[in-house]
C-alpha cells in the first residue's frame, strides 16, 4: 500500500490522477482556519471516492498541522510498516521525520508536487523488475538471505540498506521466496514464473 499525506496549508494540488489507484490511500490535512479550498482541488479529489480522507485540525497554532500529520503517519506506520509513505509539502521540517521512518526500515519521501509521485505504470514496472530479479536469483540458486541481499544491492545499484531490505521484503510478500529464521532461502515452485506481481 502507498499512503500519501498532503499538507494543504503548504501545497494545493489540482491534479490527483496519480492517486486514483487501488493501492493508494490519501490523507488531506487542512488547517482549522483554512475554510476555503479551491473548487478545482475539490473536483480533482472527487474521483478518489473512499480512498481519500479529509482531516481538518481541531485547533490552531504553530506547527499544528505538522503535528497532526506526524500523528497520523505514526498510527499508519505502526499498523503497516512495510508500506510506502509520501509527504506532499514544501516544508523541509518534515525531512527529519522522513529520515526517522527510513531509520526504522520504512520507505518515506517528501515531495513538493504530486507529479513526482511514481505513476501507476512506473509502479507496475518496478514490481515486474523485482519479479525479474527474483527469477534471476532463483536460477542462480541463491540459498541465503545475505547472498540475496548482496545481489539485490548490485542489481538495483542500491547502497541504502533499508532500500535493499524493502525490495527483499517485497519479494517475500509476493511469495517469490521464503526465508527462515536461520537466514536460509527457498524458492517456491512457480512463484516467480506466474503472472502475479
mmCIF file of C-alpha atoms in Angstrom:
data_model
loop_
_atom_site.group_PDB
_atom_site.id
_atom_site.type_symbol
_atom_site.label_atom_id
_atom_site.label_comp_id
_atom_site.label_asym_id
_atom_site.label_seq_id
_atom_site.Cartn_x
_atom_site.Cartn_y
_atom_site.Cartn_z
ATOM 1 C CA UNK A 1 0.000 0.000 0.000
ATOM 2 C CA UNK A 2 1.086 3.596 -0.625
ATOM 3 C CA UNK A 3 -0.017 6.340 1.759
ATOM 4 C CA UNK A 4 0.057 9.980 0.619
ATOM 5 C CA UNK A 5 -0.259 12.675 3.297
ATOM 6 C CA UNK A 6 -0.840 16.141 1.817
ATOM 7 C CA UNK A 7 -0.215 19.403 3.681
ATOM 8 C CA UNK A 8 -2.916 21.669 2.197
ATOM 9 C CA UNK A 9 -1.617 24.663 4.119
ATOM 10 C CA UNK A 10 1.580 24.371 2.096
ATOM 11 C CA UNK A 11 0.517 22.984 -1.305
ATOM 12 C CA UNK A 12 -2.805 22.952 -3.158
ATOM 13 C CA UNK A 13 -2.677 20.372 -5.998
ATOM 14 C CA UNK A 14 -5.211 20.472 -8.837
ATOM 15 C CA UNK A 15 -4.363 17.062 -10.332
ATOM 16 C CA UNK A 16 -4.852 13.949 -8.189
ATOM 17 C CA UNK A 17 -4.944 11.453 -11.071
ATOM 18 C CA UNK A 18 -1.752 9.665 -9.924
ATOM 19 C CA UNK A 19 -3.527 8.842 -6.647
ATOM 20 C CA UNK A 20 -6.525 7.156 -8.259
ATOM 21 C CA UNK A 21 -5.221 3.611 -7.730
ATOM 22 C CA UNK A 22 -6.415 0.737 -5.577
ATOM 23 C CA UNK A 23 -3.059 0.578 -3.785
ATOM 24 C CA UNK A 24 -3.061 4.273 -2.727
ATOM 25 C CA UNK A 25 -4.741 5.924 0.256
ATOM 26 C CA UNK A 26 -4.674 9.707 0.517
ATOM 27 C CA UNK A 27 -4.981 11.951 3.587
ATOM 28 C CA UNK A 28 -5.641 15.674 3.061
ATOM 29 C CA UNK A 29 -4.711 17.887 6.021
ATOM 30 C CA UNK A 30 -6.282 21.366 6.264
ATOM 31 C CA UNK A 31 -5.753 23.998 8.943
ATOM 32 C CA UNK A 32 -8.526 24.988 11.359
ATOM 33 C CA UNK A 33 -8.821 28.438 9.804
ATOM 34 C CA UNK A 34 -8.450 27.120 6.253
ATOM 35 C CA UNK A 35 -12.113 27.336 5.305
ATOM 36 C CA UNK A 36 -11.624 27.855 1.559
ATOM 37 C CA UNK A 37 -10.363 25.065 -0.693
ATOM 38 C CA UNK A 38 -10.130 25.778 -4.425
ATOM 39 C CA UNK A 39 -13.021 24.310 -6.421
ATOM 40 C CA UNK A 40 -10.501 22.782 -8.869
ATOM 41 C CA UNK A 41 -8.899 20.898 -5.965
ATOM 42 C CA UNK A 42 -12.239 19.596 -4.635
ATOM 43 C CA UNK A 43 -13.320 18.470 -8.110
ATOM 44 C CA UNK A 44 -9.972 16.771 -8.708
ATOM 45 C CA UNK A 45 -10.257 14.875 -5.391
ATOM 46 C CA UNK A 46 -13.811 13.657 -6.034
ATOM 47 C CA UNK A 47 -12.893 10.656 -8.265
ATOM 48 C CA UNK A 48 -10.818 9.188 -5.401
ATOM 49 C CA UNK A 49 -14.044 8.384 -3.524
ATOM 50 C CA UNK A 50 -13.447 6.474 -0.295
ATOM 51 C CA UNK A 51 -9.703 6.236 -0.986
ATOM 52 C CA UNK A 52 -9.277 9.760 0.403
ATOM 53 C CA UNK A 53 -9.793 11.164 3.893
ATOM 54 C CA UNK A 54 -10.112 14.857 4.757
ATOM 55 C CA UNK A 55 -8.691 15.936 8.117
ATOM 56 C CA UNK A 56 -9.187 19.441 9.461
ATOM 57 C CA UNK A 57 -7.229 20.498 12.530
ATOM 58 C CA UNK A 58 -9.184 20.698 15.770
ATOM 59 C CA UNK A 59 -7.120 23.682 16.900
ATOM 60 C CA UNK A 60 -4.681 26.200 15.535
ATOM 61 C CA UNK A 61 -1.160 27.209 16.413
ATOM 62 C CA UNK A 62 2.378 26.997 15.175
ATOM 63 C CA UNK A 63 3.013 23.625 13.504
ATOM 64 C CA UNK A 64 -0.451 22.305 14.485
ATOM 65 C CA UNK A 65 -0.914 20.696 11.072
ATOM 66 C CA UNK A 66 2.610 19.237 11.147
ATOM 67 C CA UNK A 67 1.914 17.537 14.483
ATOM 68 C CA UNK A 68 -1.387 16.122 13.223
ATOM 69 C CA UNK A 69 0.310 14.799 10.103
ATOM 70 C CA UNK A 70 3.079 13.214 12.184
ATOM 71 C CA UNK A 71 0.470 11.607 14.466
ATOM 72 C CA UNK A 72 -1.364 10.051 11.507
ATOM 73 C CA UNK A 73 1.905 8.851 9.994
ATOM 74 C CA UNK A 74 2.845 7.161 13.286
ATOM 75 C CA UNK A 75 -0.552 5.460 13.536
ATOM 76 C CA UNK A 76 -0.370 4.205 9.945
ATOM 77 C CA UNK A 77 3.263 3.122 10.214
ATOM 78 C CA UNK A 78 2.603 1.169 13.435
ATOM 79 C CA UNK A 79 -0.058 -0.867 11.599
ATOM 80 C CA UNK A 80 1.667 -1.097 8.219
ATOM 81 C CA UNK A 81 5.464 -0.577 8.392
ATOM 82 C CA UNK A 82 6.100 -2.238 5.021
ATOM 83 C CA UNK A 83 4.095 0.312 3.030
ATOM 84 C CA UNK A 84 5.414 3.400 1.243
ATOM 85 C CA UNK A 85 4.739 6.875 2.680
ATOM 86 C CA UNK A 86 4.837 10.220 0.869
ATOM 87 C CA UNK A 87 4.588 13.671 2.454
ATOM 88 C CA UNK A 88 3.409 16.228 -0.082
ATOM 89 C CA UNK A 89 4.732 19.538 1.204
ATOM 90 C CA UNK A 90 7.467 22.062 0.527
ATOM 91 C CA UNK A 91 8.073 22.271 4.284
ATOM 92 C CA UNK A 92 11.583 20.905 4.867
ATOM 93 C CA UNK A 93 10.679 20.498 8.541
ATOM 94 C CA UNK A 94 9.272 17.081 7.560
ATOM 95 C CA UNK A 95 12.683 15.827 6.409
ATOM 96 C CA UNK A 96 13.865 14.657 9.878
ATOM 97 C CA UNK A 97 10.611 12.678 10.180
ATOM 98 C CA UNK A 98 11.260 11.107 6.761
ATOM 99 C CA UNK A 99 14.790 10.203 7.887
ATOM 100 C CA UNK A 100 13.429 8.673 11.103
ATOM 101 C CA UNK A 101 10.977 6.478 9.175
ATOM 102 C CA UNK A 102 13.876 5.313 6.995
ATOM 103 C CA UNK A 103 15.994 4.571 10.084
ATOM 104 C CA UNK A 104 13.204 2.241 11.225
ATOM 105 C CA UNK A 105 13.390 0.369 7.927
ATOM 106 C CA UNK A 106 10.422 2.160 6.364
ATOM 107 C CA UNK A 107 10.077 3.794 2.973
ATOM 108 C CA UNK A 108 9.238 7.503 3.091
ATOM 109 C CA UNK A 109 9.830 10.592 0.975
ATOM 110 C CA UNK A 110 8.849 14.244 0.974
ATOM 111 C CA UNK A 111 7.793 15.619 -2.388
ATOM 112 C CA UNK A 112 6.609 19.132 -3.204
ATOM 113 C CA UNK A 113 4.453 18.130 -6.154
ATOM 114 C CA UNK A 114 2.224 15.138 -6.894
ATOM 115 C CA UNK A 115 3.869 14.938 -10.331
ATOM 116 C CA UNK A 116 6.911 13.494 -8.546
ATOM 117 C CA UNK A 117 4.852 10.545 -7.309
ATOM 118 C CA UNK A 118 5.577 7.425 -9.402
ATOM 119 C CA UNK A 119 2.835 6.823 -11.956
ATOM 120 C CA UNK A 120 0.890 3.523 -11.923
ATOM 121 C CA UNK A 121 2.926 2.410 -14.951
ATOM 122 C CA UNK A 122 6.198 3.089 -13.090
ATOM 123 C CA UNK A 123 4.952 1.220 -10.012
ATOM 124 C CA UNK A 124 3.973 -1.785 -12.150
ATOM 125 C CA UNK A 125 7.325 -1.676 -13.956
ATOM 126 C CA UNK A 126 9.157 -1.644 -10.594
ATOM 127 C CA UNK A 127 7.197 -4.709 -9.433
ATOM 128 C CA UNK A 128 7.948 -6.509 -12.705
ATOM 129 C CA UNK A 129 11.638 -5.659 -12.275
ATOM 130 C CA UNK A 130 11.551 -7.182 -8.767
ATOM 131 C CA UNK A 131 9.967 -10.332 -10.208
ATOM 132 C CA UNK A 132 12.672 -10.479 -12.898
ATOM 133 C CA UNK A 133 15.334 -10.144 -10.204
ATOM 134 C CA UNK A 134 13.714 -12.929 -8.172
ATOM 135 C CA UNK A 135 13.720 -15.205 -11.244
ATOM 136 C CA UNK A 136 17.420 -14.478 -11.784
ATOM 137 C CA UNK A 137 18.282 -15.245 -8.131
ATOM 138 C CA UNK A 138 16.249 -18.445 -8.247
ATOM 139 C CA UNK A 139 18.140 -19.598 -11.362
ATOM 140 C CA UNK A 140 21.432 -18.804 -9.565
ATOM 141 C CA UNK A 141 20.216 -20.952 -6.654
ATOM 142 C CA UNK A 142 20.914 -18.284 -4.032
ATOM 143 C CA UNK A 143 20.417 -20.079 -0.715
ATOM 144 C CA UNK A 144 20.940 -17.395 1.953
ATOM 145 C CA UNK A 145 19.353 -14.057 2.859
ATOM 146 C CA UNK A 146 22.799 -12.408 2.833
ATOM 147 C CA UNK A 147 23.558 -13.619 -0.685
ATOM 148 C CA UNK A 148 20.135 -12.486 -1.949
ATOM 149 C CA UNK A 149 20.518 -9.034 -0.369
ATOM 150 C CA UNK A 150 24.014 -8.602 -1.807
ATOM 151 C CA UNK A 151 22.657 -9.491 -5.243
ATOM 152 C CA UNK A 152 19.779 -7.018 -4.833
ATOM 153 C CA UNK A 153 22.268 -4.309 -3.856
ATOM 154 C CA UNK A 154 24.288 -4.998 -7.006
ATOM 155 C CA UNK A 155 21.315 -5.454 -9.374
ATOM 156 C CA UNK A 156 19.483 -2.277 -8.323
ATOM 157 C CA UNK A 157 22.672 -0.323 -7.531
ATOM 158 C CA UNK A 158 21.339 0.392 -4.017
ATOM 159 C CA UNK A 159 23.702 1.425 -1.238
ATOM 160 C CA UNK A 160 20.937 2.189 1.290
ATOM 161 C CA UNK A 161 20.379 -0.994 3.335
ATOM 162 C CA UNK A 162 16.780 -0.002 4.148
ATOM 163 C CA UNK A 163 16.000 0.104 0.403
ATOM 164 C CA UNK A 164 17.609 -3.315 -0.077
ATOM 165 C CA UNK A 165 15.546 -4.636 2.848
ATOM 166 C CA UNK A 166 12.382 -3.141 1.331
ATOM 167 C CA UNK A 167 12.998 -4.899 -2.010
ATOM 168 C CA UNK A 168 13.802 -8.167 -0.207
ATOM 169 C CA UNK A 169 10.601 -7.819 1.862
ATOM 170 C CA UNK A 170 8.638 -7.212 -1.347
ATOM 171 C CA UNK A 171 9.994 -10.489 -2.743
ATOM 172 C CA UNK A 172 8.912 -12.305 0.415
ATOM 173 C CA UNK A 173 5.495 -10.601 0.496
ATOM 174 C CA UNK A 174 4.850 -11.502 -3.156
ATOM 175 C CA UNK A 175 5.786 -15.124 -2.427
ATOM 176 C CA UNK A 176 8.823 -15.129 -4.719
ATOM 177 C CA UNK A 177 10.976 -16.561 -1.928
ATOM 178 C CA UNK A 178 10.741 -17.870 1.638
ATOM 179 C CA UNK A 179 13.319 -17.014 4.302
ATOM 180 C CA UNK A 180 13.588 -18.939 7.562
ATOM 181 C CA UNK A 181 14.840 -17.769 10.974
ATOM 182 C CA UNK A 182 18.336 -19.130 10.237
ATOM 183 C CA UNK A 183 18.781 -16.973 7.135
ATOM 184 C CA UNK A 184 18.186 -19.760 4.621
ATOM 185 C CA UNK A 185 16.186 -19.064 1.469
ATOM 186 C CA UNK A 186 13.948 -21.391 -0.517
ATOM 187 C CA UNK A 187 12.277 -20.654 -3.839
ATOM 188 C CA UNK A 188 8.688 -21.946 -4.108
ATOM 189 C CA UNK A 189 7.923 -23.730 -7.384
ATOM 190 C CA UNK A 190 6.128 -21.499 -9.849
ATOM 191 C CA UNK A 191 6.217 -18.422 -7.599
ATOM 192 C CA UNK A 192 8.275 -16.282 -9.962
ATOM 193 C CA UNK A 193 7.048 -17.674 -13.250
ATOM 194 C CA UNK A 194 3.391 -16.822 -12.607
ATOM 195 C CA UNK A 195 1.885 -13.622 -13.922
ATOM 196 C CA UNK A 196 1.136 -12.389 -10.392
ATOM 197 C CA UNK A 197 3.076 -9.304 -9.441
#
